[in-house]
Each structure stands twice: as C-alpha cells, then as structure tokens.
Amino acid sequence: MASCTPTAAREQYCLTAGDLKGLEKPYTQAQVEALAVAKYGSVENVAAEAARRAEDRASKKRKREADKASAGAERDQARVLHMSVLRSLLEARAFPPGVVAWLLETPEAVTWARRKTFNPEPTQMRAAAAVVVEQLIKFQAEAETRRTDLLQTIRQRLVAAERQSLNEAWISQQVMIQLPPNEPAGLCVRLQPRMIEPNGCFINGFVKNKQGGPGPLEATRKAVTGDVITNVNGIGGTWQNVMMALNMAHQRAG
C-alpha cells in the first residue's frame, strides 16, 4: 500500500495539519485522497484547488522578483544621481579628472552614493553631498602630502645611493653667525628636511634680507646650495631638532 508524506498531503491534496489529525501515521495515499475528496467534493475539485494554489505561489514569486528588480533599478538610479552630484561638486573645485575619478572610488563616496533613498530636492541633496565632498577633499590633501613626502624620500635615497657609488665624502665645518635683530627671514635660507645621512636641514637656496642684500649665512661665503645644516648651538641629530634650534635662535635675536 502506497504511503503519503505530510508535505504531499498539503501540496498535492491541499490538506492542512488539522485535516490530518484524524489519521494515524504513516499516512497511506488512499486515506489522504479519500480525506481530500471528502473535503473538496471530488477528485476534480482537489486537482483544481491544487492548481489554484500552485498558480498563487507562482504569482507571489513573480511579484517578489519584480519588486526586487524594481528596487534594484531605483537603487541604481539613486547611485547614478548621487555620483553625478558628487562629481559636479568636485569638478567645481577645479580638481583634475584623474583626481575626481579617484575620489569617487573611495569607500566614503561609494557608500554615500549607494544609499537606499535619496532626496529629490536638489538643494537638500547638494547640501548633503557637500559634507561628503569636504571629507573627500581632506583625503586628497592628505594623499598629496604623503605623495610629496614619498617623492622627497625617494629622491634623497637616490641621491644618497649615487653619492655612495661615487665615494663622495661630506666635509664638516663650523660657521659662526650673529643673527641681526628684527630680520624677518632669520638666516635667509630656504630649507627642506633631510632624513638620510647627514641628517638635518638641506639648503635649497638663499633669499635676500630686508635690505635686499645677502642674508647672514650667505654673507659668510661658507655655505652654498646643497649643503646641510646638521647642528645649531649644539642641537642636532634630526631635521626637527635643527629647525627647532633655528627658530629658538631667531626668537632670541628678536
């Protein structure tokens, strides 16, 4: 005698758990079919009810899929709109196209653009986007600073490697300087950090003093562009220490 599972009883014969309470397990197909005919009146009515329920399930599935597709289209529309607003605000800041493209690919920009909802009112949307743009601009500034520092480090290491290959030796000398009072430019030199041996401040050039003449360091004729200030009044070791000592000397000179 063929058996019938509870799932088949529900789906094929449209019976509920309450309908099956009067039957002992395991169910037989004949028992379940007889119970279904008794409930719906005939085998044809049972088949019709099963077909109706199957169509109802299929219809609900189609609706879910359509709703999902519609929601996906709305999210895509919102994302495109948000990205276009961010792009216009960034381009208004005169960033190069490459920088704009990079900023729009950052996690912050992508997350904001993928918001499930958007405000169709242009003024409010641009105000919300402006907050994100300010954050992206900070990222760009930080990235540019890191890029500059990285390039500077690379250049210094290349120079150090080249000098090492040439067996170039640094010559140390002491220069006594009296800083004039009320000189805004101090030593009147352009400096940049040097983070390889010898550590200190690299002389990138000289500027004129307030009278239009050579500054106190250039006037000694003992320093040229390319030299490195490694120590000021006994303070040195790093470019930060040298810069601090120079500032202190400038302040004392008044």
XYZ file of C-alpha atoms in Angstrom:
254
model
C 0.000 0.000 0.000
C 1.461 3.366 -1.118
C 2.311 5.856 1.617
C 1.903 9.647 1.543
C 4.119 12.193 3.270
C 2.709 15.208 5.158
C 4.249 17.520 2.528
C 2.489 15.703 -0.305
C -0.733 15.760 1.681
C -0.521 19.521 1.977
C 0.679 20.376 -1.558
C -0.916 17.663 -3.712
C -4.171 17.179 -1.807
C -4.453 20.670 -0.253
C -4.964 19.355 3.283
C -3.922 21.150 6.469
C -2.355 19.751 9.616
C -5.770 19.997 11.237
C -7.286 17.883 8.447
C -4.692 15.160 9.037
C -5.200 14.892 12.798
C -7.733 12.099 12.402
C -5.282 9.862 10.501
C -2.641 7.633 12.007
C 0.921 7.825 10.745
C 2.272 6.714 8.393
C -0.408 8.081 6.078
C -1.490 5.997 3.130
C -2.211 7.588 -0.202
C -5.714 6.102 -0.259
C -6.533 7.596 3.167
C -5.235 11.025 2.217
C -7.023 11.015 -1.146
C -10.312 9.954 0.478
C -9.940 12.719 3.060
C -9.282 15.297 0.322
C -12.319 14.166 -1.731
C -14.448 14.373 1.370
C -13.240 17.948 1.960
C -13.463 19.290 -1.615
C -16.264 17.094 -3.048
C -14.471 15.322 -5.899
C -11.092 14.374 -7.330
C -11.513 17.099 -9.936
C -12.118 19.732 -7.272
C -8.982 18.604 -5.408
C -6.938 18.919 -8.615
C -8.449 22.354 -9.317
C -7.621 23.577 -5.795
C -4.053 22.267 -6.109
C -3.667 24.061 -9.454
C -5.056 27.278 -7.962
C -2.636 27.159 -5.068
C 0.301 26.424 -7.363
C -0.606 29.416 -9.516
C -0.958 31.579 -6.404
C 2.542 30.568 -5.257
C 3.954 31.247 -8.733
C 2.217 34.635 -8.855
C 3.668 35.652 -5.473
C 7.123 34.548 -6.609
C 6.831 36.631 -9.790
C 5.761 39.634 -7.718
C 8.710 39.242 -5.353
C 11.105 39.058 -8.276
C 9.507 42.098 -9.923
C 9.658 44.079 -6.667
C 13.299 43.091 -6.250
C 14.128 44.191 -9.785
C 12.260 47.460 -9.296
C 14.067 48.157 -6.021
C 17.379 47.391 -7.722
C 16.569 49.815 -10.535
C 15.681 52.515 -8.002
C 18.941 51.959 -6.129
C 20.891 52.165 -9.376
C 19.086 55.384 -10.262
C 19.869 56.851 -6.843
C 23.523 55.784 -7.083
C 23.945 57.391 -10.508
C 22.258 60.576 -9.293
C 24.397 60.752 -6.143
C 27.588 60.151 -8.106
C 26.696 62.870 -10.589
C 26.144 65.358 -7.749
C 29.474 64.450 -6.125
C 31.240 64.683 -9.472
C 29.832 68.151 -10.219
C 30.845 69.458 -6.781
C 34.374 68.058 -7.094
C 34.792 69.389 -10.630
C 33.679 72.800 -9.354
C 36.786 72.743 -7.122
C 38.927 72.504 -10.288
C 40.363 69.073 -9.495
C 41.944 67.240 -12.450
C 39.775 64.467 -13.953
C 42.092 61.777 -12.605
C 41.771 63.084 -9.051
C 37.975 63.313 -9.360
C 37.790 59.732 -10.626
C 39.964 58.528 -7.740
C 37.916 60.363 -5.091
C 34.662 58.940 -6.481
C 36.060 55.432 -5.982
C 36.874 55.903 -2.294
C 34.756 53.853 0.171
C 33.206 57.032 1.594
C 31.957 58.222 -1.805
C 30.710 54.776 -2.853
C 28.889 54.218 0.456
C 27.151 57.585 0.238
C 26.180 57.012 -3.389
C 24.661 53.608 -2.570
C 22.185 54.947 -0.036
C 18.815 53.231 -0.449
C 16.909 56.514 -0.605
C 17.656 59.952 -1.896
C 16.098 63.341 -1.501
C 14.850 64.519 -4.903
C 15.004 68.150 -3.754
C 18.192 69.479 -5.441
C 19.193 71.990 -2.746
C 18.951 69.495 0.100
C 20.734 66.809 -1.911
C 23.639 69.099 -2.795
C 23.902 70.217 0.836
C 24.209 66.593 1.948
C 26.691 65.884 -0.826
C 28.788 68.927 0.139
C 29.533 67.328 3.521
C 30.894 64.240 1.761
C 32.867 66.381 -0.675
C 34.634 68.204 2.176
C 35.689 64.829 3.564
C 36.945 63.736 0.148
C 38.922 66.971 -0.220
C 40.668 66.244 3.088
C 41.563 62.804 1.756
C 43.035 64.381 -1.363
C 45.100 66.843 0.667
C 46.431 64.046 2.897
C 47.227 61.899 -0.132
C 49.069 64.784 -1.816
C 51.118 65.382 1.334
C 52.030 61.705 1.545
C 52.895 61.689 -2.145
C 55.188 64.704 -1.723
C 56.888 63.137 1.304
C 57.317 59.848 -0.541
C 58.830 61.505 -3.616
C 61.166 63.520 -1.437
C 62.296 60.394 0.397
C 62.852 58.578 -2.893
C 64.869 61.478 -4.294
C 67.006 61.657 -1.177
C 67.693 57.934 -1.258
C 68.596 58.082 -4.942
C 70.992 60.943 -4.271
C 72.491 59.057 -1.329
C 72.946 55.932 -3.449
C 74.548 57.951 -6.245
C 76.912 59.700 -3.846
C 77.806 56.405 -2.231
C 78.666 54.935 -5.619
C 80.928 57.946 -6.251
C 82.557 57.587 -2.832
C 81.642 61.203 -2.132
C 82.532 62.355 1.375
C 80.891 65.166 3.340
C 83.146 67.800 4.846
C 82.065 69.181 8.214
C 82.691 72.802 9.113
C 81.548 75.222 11.776
C 80.202 78.634 10.865
C 79.811 81.378 13.480
C 76.892 83.678 12.687
C 75.438 86.641 14.541
C 71.760 86.920 13.631
C 70.787 90.567 13.158
C 67.816 91.814 15.197
C 64.446 92.373 13.516
C 65.340 90.271 10.479
C 62.084 88.560 9.411
C 63.859 85.922 7.320
C 66.372 84.899 10.019
C 69.192 83.091 8.205
C 67.542 83.993 4.879
C 67.683 80.438 3.532
C 65.175 78.043 2.012
C 65.329 74.716 3.866
C 63.858 71.290 3.422
C 64.109 68.231 5.657
C 66.879 65.715 5.048
C 66.193 62.320 6.616
C 69.327 60.454 5.490
C 72.934 60.898 6.495
C 73.870 63.571 7.161
C 70.541 64.333 8.892
C 69.468 67.918 9.184
C 68.078 70.702 7.002
C 69.061 70.784 3.344
C 69.836 74.267 1.964
C 67.592 74.579 -1.070
C 68.530 78.194 -1.795
C 69.011 81.656 -0.329
C 66.724 84.678 -0.028
C 67.628 88.349 0.340
C 67.411 90.111 3.673
C 65.095 93.052 4.278
C 67.681 95.472 2.853
C 67.874 93.437 -0.362
C 71.356 92.068 0.308
C 72.653 88.577 1.154
C 71.465 87.029 4.385
C 73.768 86.309 7.341
C 74.597 82.726 6.280
C 75.149 83.542 2.605
C 77.328 86.517 3.575
C 79.842 84.189 5.262
C 80.545 82.586 1.857
C 80.970 79.280 3.697
C 77.635 77.785 2.726
C 76.160 77.027 -0.680
C 73.013 75.465 -2.050
C 73.201 71.729 -1.421
C 74.874 71.980 1.974
C 73.179 70.533 5.048
C 72.800 72.279 8.404
C 73.289 69.442 10.900
C 73.705 71.336 14.177
C 72.709 74.699 15.631
C 74.093 75.770 19.001
C 74.793 72.141 19.916
C 71.313 70.910 18.936
C 71.061 68.457 16.048
C 70.589 64.812 15.153
C 67.370 65.237 13.166
C 65.942 67.894 10.890
C 63.242 68.575 13.501
C 65.869 69.385 16.130
C 67.795 71.610 13.726
C 64.638 73.507 12.756
C 63.685 73.941 16.408
C 67.158 75.299 17.229
C 66.994 77.739 14.295
C 63.613 79.023 15.477
C 64.949 79.464 19.011
C 67.977 81.410 17.729
C 65.727 83.588 15.603
C 63.492 84.364 18.581
C 66.436 85.257 20.800
C 67.771 87.627 18.108
C 64.458 89.446 18.216
